mmCIF file of C-alpha atoms in Angstrom:
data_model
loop_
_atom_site.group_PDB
_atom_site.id
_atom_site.type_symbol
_atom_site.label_atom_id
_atom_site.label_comp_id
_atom_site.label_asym_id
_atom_site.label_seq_id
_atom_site.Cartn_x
_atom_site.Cartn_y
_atom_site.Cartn_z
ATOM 1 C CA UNK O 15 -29.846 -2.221 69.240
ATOM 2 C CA UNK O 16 -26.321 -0.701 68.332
ATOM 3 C CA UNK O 17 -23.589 -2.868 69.372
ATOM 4 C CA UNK O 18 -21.089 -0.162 69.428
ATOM 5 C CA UNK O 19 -20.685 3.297 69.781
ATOM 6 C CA UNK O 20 -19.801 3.544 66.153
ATOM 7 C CA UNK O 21 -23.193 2.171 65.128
ATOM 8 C CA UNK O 22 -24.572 4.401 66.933
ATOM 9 C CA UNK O 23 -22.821 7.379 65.605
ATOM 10 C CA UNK O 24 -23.542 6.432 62.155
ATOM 11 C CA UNK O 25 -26.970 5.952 62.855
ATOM 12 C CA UNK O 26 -27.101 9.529 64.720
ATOM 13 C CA UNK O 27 -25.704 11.102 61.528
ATOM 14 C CA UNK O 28 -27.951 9.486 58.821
ATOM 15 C CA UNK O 29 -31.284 10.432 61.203
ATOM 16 C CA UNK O 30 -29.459 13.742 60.958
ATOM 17 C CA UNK O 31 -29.088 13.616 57.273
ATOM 18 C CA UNK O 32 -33.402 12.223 56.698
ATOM 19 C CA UNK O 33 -34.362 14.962 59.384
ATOM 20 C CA UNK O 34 -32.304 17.718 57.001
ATOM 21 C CA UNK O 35 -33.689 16.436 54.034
ATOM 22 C CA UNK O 36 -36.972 16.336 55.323
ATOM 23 C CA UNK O 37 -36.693 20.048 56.534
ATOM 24 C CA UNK O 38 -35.261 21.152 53.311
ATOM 25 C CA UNK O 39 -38.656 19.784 51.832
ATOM 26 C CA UNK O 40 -40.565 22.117 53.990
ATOM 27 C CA UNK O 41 -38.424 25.012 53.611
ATOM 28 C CA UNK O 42 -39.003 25.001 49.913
ATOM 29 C CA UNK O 43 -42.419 24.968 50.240
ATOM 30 C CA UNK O 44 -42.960 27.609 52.120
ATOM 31 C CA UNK O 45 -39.934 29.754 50.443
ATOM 32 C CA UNK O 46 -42.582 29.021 47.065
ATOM 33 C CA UNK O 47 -44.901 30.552 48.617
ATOM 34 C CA UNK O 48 -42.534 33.898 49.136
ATOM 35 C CA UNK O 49 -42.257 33.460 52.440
ATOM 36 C CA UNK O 50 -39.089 35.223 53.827
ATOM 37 C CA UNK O 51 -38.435 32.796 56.999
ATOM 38 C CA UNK O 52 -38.535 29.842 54.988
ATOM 39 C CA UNK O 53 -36.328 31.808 51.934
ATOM 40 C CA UNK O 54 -34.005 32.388 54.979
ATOM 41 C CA UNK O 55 -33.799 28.635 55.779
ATOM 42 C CA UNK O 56 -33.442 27.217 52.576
ATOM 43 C CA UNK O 57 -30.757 29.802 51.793
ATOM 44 C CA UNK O 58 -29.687 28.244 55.327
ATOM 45 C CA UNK O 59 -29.434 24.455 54.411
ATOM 46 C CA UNK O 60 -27.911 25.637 50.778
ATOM 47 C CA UNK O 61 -24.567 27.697 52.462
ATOM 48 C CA UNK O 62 -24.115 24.727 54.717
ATOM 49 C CA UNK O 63 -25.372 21.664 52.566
ATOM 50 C CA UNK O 64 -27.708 20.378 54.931
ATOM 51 C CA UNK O 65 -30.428 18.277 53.534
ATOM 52 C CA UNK O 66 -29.228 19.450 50.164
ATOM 53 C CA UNK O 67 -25.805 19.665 48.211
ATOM 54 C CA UNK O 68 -23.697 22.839 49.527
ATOM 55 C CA UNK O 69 -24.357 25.540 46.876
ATOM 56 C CA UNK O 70 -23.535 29.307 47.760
ATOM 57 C CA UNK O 71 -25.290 30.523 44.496
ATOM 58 C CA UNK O 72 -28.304 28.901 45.320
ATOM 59 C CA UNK O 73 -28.238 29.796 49.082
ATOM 60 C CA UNK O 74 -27.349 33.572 47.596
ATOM 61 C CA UNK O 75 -30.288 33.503 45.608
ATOM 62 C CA UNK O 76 -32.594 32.447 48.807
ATOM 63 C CA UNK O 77 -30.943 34.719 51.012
ATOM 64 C CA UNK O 78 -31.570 37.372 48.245
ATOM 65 C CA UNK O 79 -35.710 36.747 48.254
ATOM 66 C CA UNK O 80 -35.731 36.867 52.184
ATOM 67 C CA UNK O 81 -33.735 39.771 52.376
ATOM 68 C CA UNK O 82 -35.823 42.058 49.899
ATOM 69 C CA UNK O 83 -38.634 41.064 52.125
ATOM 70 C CA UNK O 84 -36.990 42.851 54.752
ATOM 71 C CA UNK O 85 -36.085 40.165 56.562
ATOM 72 C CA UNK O 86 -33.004 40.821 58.806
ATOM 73 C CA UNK O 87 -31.568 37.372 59.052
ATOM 74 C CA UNK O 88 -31.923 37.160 55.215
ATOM 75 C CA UNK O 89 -30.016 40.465 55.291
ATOM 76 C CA UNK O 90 -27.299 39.459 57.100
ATOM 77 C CA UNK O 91 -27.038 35.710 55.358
ATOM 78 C CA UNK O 92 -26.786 38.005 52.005
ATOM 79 C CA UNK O 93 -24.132 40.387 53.615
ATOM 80 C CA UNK O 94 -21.938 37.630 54.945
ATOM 81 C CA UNK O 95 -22.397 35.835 51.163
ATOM 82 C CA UNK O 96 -21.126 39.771 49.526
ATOM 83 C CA UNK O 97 -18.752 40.025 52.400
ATOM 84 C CA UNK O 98 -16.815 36.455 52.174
ATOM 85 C CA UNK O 99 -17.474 36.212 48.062
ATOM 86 C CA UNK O 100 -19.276 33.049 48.589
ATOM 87 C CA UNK O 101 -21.828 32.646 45.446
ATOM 88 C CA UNK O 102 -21.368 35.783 44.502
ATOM 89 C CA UNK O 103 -18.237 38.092 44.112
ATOM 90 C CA UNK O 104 -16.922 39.661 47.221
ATOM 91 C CA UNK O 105 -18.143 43.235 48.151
ATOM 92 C CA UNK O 106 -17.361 45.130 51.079
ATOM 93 C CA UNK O 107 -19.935 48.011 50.639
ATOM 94 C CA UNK O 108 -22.724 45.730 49.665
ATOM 95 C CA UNK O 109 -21.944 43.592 52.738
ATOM 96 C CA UNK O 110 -22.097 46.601 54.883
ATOM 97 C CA UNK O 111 -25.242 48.065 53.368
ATOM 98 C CA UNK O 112 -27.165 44.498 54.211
ATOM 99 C CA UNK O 113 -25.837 44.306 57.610
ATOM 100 C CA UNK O 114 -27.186 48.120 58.230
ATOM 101 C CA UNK O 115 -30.294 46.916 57.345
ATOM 102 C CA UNK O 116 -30.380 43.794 59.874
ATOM 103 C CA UNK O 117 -28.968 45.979 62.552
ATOM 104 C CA UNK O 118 -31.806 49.086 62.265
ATOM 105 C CA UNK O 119 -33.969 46.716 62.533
ATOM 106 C CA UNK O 120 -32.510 45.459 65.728
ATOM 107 C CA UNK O 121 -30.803 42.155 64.878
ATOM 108 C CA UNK O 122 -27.805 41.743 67.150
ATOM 109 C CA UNK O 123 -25.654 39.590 65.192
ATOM 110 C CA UNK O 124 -26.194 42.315 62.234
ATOM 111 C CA UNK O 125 -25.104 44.830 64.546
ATOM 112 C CA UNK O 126 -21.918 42.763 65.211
ATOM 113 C CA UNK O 127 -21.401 42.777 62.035
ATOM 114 C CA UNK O 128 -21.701 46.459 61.063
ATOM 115 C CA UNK O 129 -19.409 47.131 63.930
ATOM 116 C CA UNK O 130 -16.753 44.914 62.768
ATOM 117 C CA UNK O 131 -17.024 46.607 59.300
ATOM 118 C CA UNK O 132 -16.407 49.945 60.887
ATOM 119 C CA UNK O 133 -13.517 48.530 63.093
ATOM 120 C CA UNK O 134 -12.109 47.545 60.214
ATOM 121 C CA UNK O 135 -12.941 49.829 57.528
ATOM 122 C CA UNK O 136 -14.465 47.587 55.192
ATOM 123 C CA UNK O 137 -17.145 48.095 52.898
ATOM 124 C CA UNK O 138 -17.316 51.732 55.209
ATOM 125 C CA UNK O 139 -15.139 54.535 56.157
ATOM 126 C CA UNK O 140 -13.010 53.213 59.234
ATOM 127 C CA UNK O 141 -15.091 54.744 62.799
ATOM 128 C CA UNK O 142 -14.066 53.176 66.102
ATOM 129 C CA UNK O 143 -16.508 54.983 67.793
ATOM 130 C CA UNK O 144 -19.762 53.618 65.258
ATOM 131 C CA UNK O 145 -18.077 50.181 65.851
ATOM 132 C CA UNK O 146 -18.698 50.897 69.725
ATOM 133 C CA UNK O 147 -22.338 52.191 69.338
ATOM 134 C CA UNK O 148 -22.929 48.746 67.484
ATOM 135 C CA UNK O 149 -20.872 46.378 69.261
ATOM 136 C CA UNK O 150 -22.969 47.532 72.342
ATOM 137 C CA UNK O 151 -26.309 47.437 70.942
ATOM 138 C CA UNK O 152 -25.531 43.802 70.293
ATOM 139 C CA UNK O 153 -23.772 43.145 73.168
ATOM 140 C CA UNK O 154 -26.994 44.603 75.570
ATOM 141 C CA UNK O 155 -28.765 41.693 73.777
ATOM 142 C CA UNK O 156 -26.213 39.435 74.968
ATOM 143 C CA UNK O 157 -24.963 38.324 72.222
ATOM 144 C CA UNK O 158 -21.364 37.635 72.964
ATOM 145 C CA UNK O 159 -19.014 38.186 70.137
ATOM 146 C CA UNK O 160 -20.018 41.679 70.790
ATOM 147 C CA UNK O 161 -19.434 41.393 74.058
ATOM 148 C CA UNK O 162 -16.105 40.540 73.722
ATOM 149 C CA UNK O 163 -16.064 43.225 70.712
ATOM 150 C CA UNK O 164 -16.636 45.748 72.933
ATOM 151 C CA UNK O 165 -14.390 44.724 75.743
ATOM 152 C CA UNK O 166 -11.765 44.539 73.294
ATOM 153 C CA UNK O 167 -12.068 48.302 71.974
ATOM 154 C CA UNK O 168 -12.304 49.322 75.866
ATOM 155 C CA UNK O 169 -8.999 47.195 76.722
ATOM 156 C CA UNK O 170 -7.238 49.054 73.624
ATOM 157 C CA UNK O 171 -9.152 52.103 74.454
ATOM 158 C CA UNK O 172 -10.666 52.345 70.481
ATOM 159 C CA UNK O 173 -13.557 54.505 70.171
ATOM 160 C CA UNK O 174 -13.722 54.679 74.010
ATOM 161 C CA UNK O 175 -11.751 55.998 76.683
ATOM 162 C CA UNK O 176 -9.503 52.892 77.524
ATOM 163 C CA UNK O 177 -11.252 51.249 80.897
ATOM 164 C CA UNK O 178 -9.857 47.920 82.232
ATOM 165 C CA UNK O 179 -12.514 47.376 84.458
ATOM 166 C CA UNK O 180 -15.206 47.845 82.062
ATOM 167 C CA UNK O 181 -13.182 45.679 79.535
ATOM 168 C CA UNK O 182 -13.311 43.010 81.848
ATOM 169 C CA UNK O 183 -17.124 43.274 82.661
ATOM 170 C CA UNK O 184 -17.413 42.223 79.340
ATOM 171 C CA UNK O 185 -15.221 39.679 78.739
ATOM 172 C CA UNK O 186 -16.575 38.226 81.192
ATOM 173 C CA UNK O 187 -19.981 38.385 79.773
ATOM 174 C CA UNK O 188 -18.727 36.686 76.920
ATOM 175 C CA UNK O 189 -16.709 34.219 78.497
ATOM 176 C CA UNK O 190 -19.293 32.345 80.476
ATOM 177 C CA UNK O 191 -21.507 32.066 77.662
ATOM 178 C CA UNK O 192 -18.137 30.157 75.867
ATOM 179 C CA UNK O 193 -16.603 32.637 73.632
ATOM 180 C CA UNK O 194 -13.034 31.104 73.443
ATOM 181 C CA UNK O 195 -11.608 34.594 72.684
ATOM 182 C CA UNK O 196 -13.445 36.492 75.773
ATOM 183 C CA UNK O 197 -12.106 33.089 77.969
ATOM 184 C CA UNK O 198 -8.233 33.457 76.657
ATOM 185 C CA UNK O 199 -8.323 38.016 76.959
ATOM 186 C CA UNK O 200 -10.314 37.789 80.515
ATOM 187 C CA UNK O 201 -7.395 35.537 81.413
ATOM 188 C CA UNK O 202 -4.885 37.416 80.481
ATOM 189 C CA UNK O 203 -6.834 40.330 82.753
ATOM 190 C CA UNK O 204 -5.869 38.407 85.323
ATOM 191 C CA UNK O 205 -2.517 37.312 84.425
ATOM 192 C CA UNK O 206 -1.656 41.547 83.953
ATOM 193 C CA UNK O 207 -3.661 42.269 87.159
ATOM 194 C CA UNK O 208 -5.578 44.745 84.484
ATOM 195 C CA UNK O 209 -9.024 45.893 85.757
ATOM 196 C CA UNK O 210 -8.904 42.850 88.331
ATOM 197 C CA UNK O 211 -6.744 42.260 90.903
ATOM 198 C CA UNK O 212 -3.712 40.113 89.815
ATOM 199 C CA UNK O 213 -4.627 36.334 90.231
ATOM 200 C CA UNK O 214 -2.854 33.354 88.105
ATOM 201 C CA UNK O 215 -4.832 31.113 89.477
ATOM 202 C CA UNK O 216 -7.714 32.209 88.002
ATOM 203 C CA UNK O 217 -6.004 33.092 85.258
ATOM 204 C CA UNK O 218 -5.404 29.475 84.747
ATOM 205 C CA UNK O 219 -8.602 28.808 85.042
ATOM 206 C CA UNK O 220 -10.036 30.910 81.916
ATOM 207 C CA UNK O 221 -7.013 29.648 79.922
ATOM 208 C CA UNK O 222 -8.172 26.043 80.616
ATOM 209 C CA UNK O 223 -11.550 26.783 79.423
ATOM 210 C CA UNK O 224 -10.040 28.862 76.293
ATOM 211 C CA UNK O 225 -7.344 26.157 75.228
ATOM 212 C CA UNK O 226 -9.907 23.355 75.696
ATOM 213 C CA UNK O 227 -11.712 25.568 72.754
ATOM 214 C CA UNK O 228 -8.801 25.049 70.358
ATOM 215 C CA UNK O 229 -7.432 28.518 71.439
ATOM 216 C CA UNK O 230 -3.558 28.612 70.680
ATOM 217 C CA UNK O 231 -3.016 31.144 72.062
ATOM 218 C CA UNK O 232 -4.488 30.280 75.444
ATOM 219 C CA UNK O 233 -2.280 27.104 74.780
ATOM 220 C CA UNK O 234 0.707 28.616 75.138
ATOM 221 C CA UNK O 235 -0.006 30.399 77.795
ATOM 222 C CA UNK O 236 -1.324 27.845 79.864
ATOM 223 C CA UNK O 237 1.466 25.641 79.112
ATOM 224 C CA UNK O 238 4.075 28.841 80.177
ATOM 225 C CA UNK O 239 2.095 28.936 83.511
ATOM 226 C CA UNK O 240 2.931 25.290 84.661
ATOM 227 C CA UNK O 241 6.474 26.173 83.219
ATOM 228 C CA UNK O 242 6.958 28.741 85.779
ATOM 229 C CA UNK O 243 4.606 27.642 87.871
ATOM 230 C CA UNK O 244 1.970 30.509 87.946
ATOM 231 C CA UNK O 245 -1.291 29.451 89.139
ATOM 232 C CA UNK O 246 -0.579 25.675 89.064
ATOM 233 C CA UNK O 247 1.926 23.349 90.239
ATOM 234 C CA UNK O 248 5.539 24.249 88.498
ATOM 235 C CA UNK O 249 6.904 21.595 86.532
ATOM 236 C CA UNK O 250 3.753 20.383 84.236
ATOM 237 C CA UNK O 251 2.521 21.453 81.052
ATOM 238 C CA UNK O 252 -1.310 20.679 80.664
ATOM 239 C CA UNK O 253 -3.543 22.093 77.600
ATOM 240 C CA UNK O 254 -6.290 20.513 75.792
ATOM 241 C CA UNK O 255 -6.829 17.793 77.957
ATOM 242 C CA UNK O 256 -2.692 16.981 77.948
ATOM 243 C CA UNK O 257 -1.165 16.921 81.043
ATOM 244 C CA UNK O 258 2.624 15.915 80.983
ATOM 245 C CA UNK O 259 5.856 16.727 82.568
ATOM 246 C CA UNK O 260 7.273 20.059 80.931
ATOM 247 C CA UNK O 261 11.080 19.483 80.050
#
């Protein structure tokens, strides 16, 4: 029996490791046998080296196999591969055309995906409004970086009539299933008294949640609360887990 906790993490991590390599075995037996889940996996364990050495050619080539089976999440592991220029040299319009593949066929984080492209204007011709339609297909699967997606374009009022309210709805959505970004923008809904009724104390609360996340930006603003005193007892900065006496 582990003596420490230290033992026991390293013990933890190389089960973790035999358990990887053991599913990597599987995978590439069944991705041998041309089948597109396990293609999808293997092309899985490659992008992220586990069970095997982290190799984006070989996870494009995986990803490649599942994908021309029509698999969706092999579609959208070969978009994001075109789209970031991992294995493979970067293209927009090939990323695009994969995710719009994954996301007819209903996946939501491919229709996340194809939204963002059209938010931005990569790899398509920049549409706010298509970037809606897709950020709420995804998001009615509750998927929530599209729920936050889509109560970002309402807040800036992108594609949509700008609704506060309706923003908020969906941050909100987002936000209790732990999307940092939903957490820090739903408090900040609060903070503005937009689409909610003003409340720093609650406010407080969602920037906790963001900021213990990693959020900076929710940092900051957490730690400007207990500067002024908004929503928490003046005089202390807290973020992160720090609570100490602001200067």
């Amino acid at each position: 029996m582990p003596s420490t906790i230290w033992e026991t993490v390293i013990i933890t991590a190389g089960e973790r490791s035999r358990i990887y390599a053991e599913a990597v075995k599987w995978y590439q037996k069944s991705a041998d046998q041309d089948n597109s889940y396990g293609q999808y996996m293997l092309g899985e364990c490659y992008y992220n080296g586990n069970g095997v050495t982290q190799d984006y050619e070989s996870a494009v080539k995986w990803y490649q196999a599942s994908a021309e089976q029509d698999n969706p999440y092999g579609q959208v592991g070969l978009g994001t591969c075109y789209f970031f220029g991992d294995g493979t040299e970067a293209n927009f319009e090939e990323a695009a055309q994969w995710y719009e593949k994954a996301a007819k066929q209903g996946n939501a984080v491919g229709q996340n995906e194809l939204g963002a492209c059209y938010s931005s204007g990569l790899g398509v011709e920049e549409d706010a409004a298509k970037a809606v339609e897709w950020f709420q297909k995804a998001a009615n699967q509750g998927y929530a970086v599209s729920q936050y997606n889509l109560g970002k374009h309402y807040y800036d009022g992108e594609g949509v009539e700008r609704d506060y309210q309706t923003a908020v709805q969906w941050y909100e959505k987002a936000a209790n299933q732990g999307d940092a970004d939903a957490q820090r923008e739903l408090g900040n809904c609060y903070y503005d008294g937009k689409g909610v009724e003003q409340d720093y104390e609650t406010a407080v609360e969602w920037y906790e949640k963001a900021a213990e996340q990693g959020d900076m930006s929710a940092q900051e603003k957490l730690i400007q609360c207990y500067r002024t005193g908004k929503g928490v007892e003046k005089g202390r900065e807290k973020s992160c887990g720090v609570d100490k006496q602001a200067e």
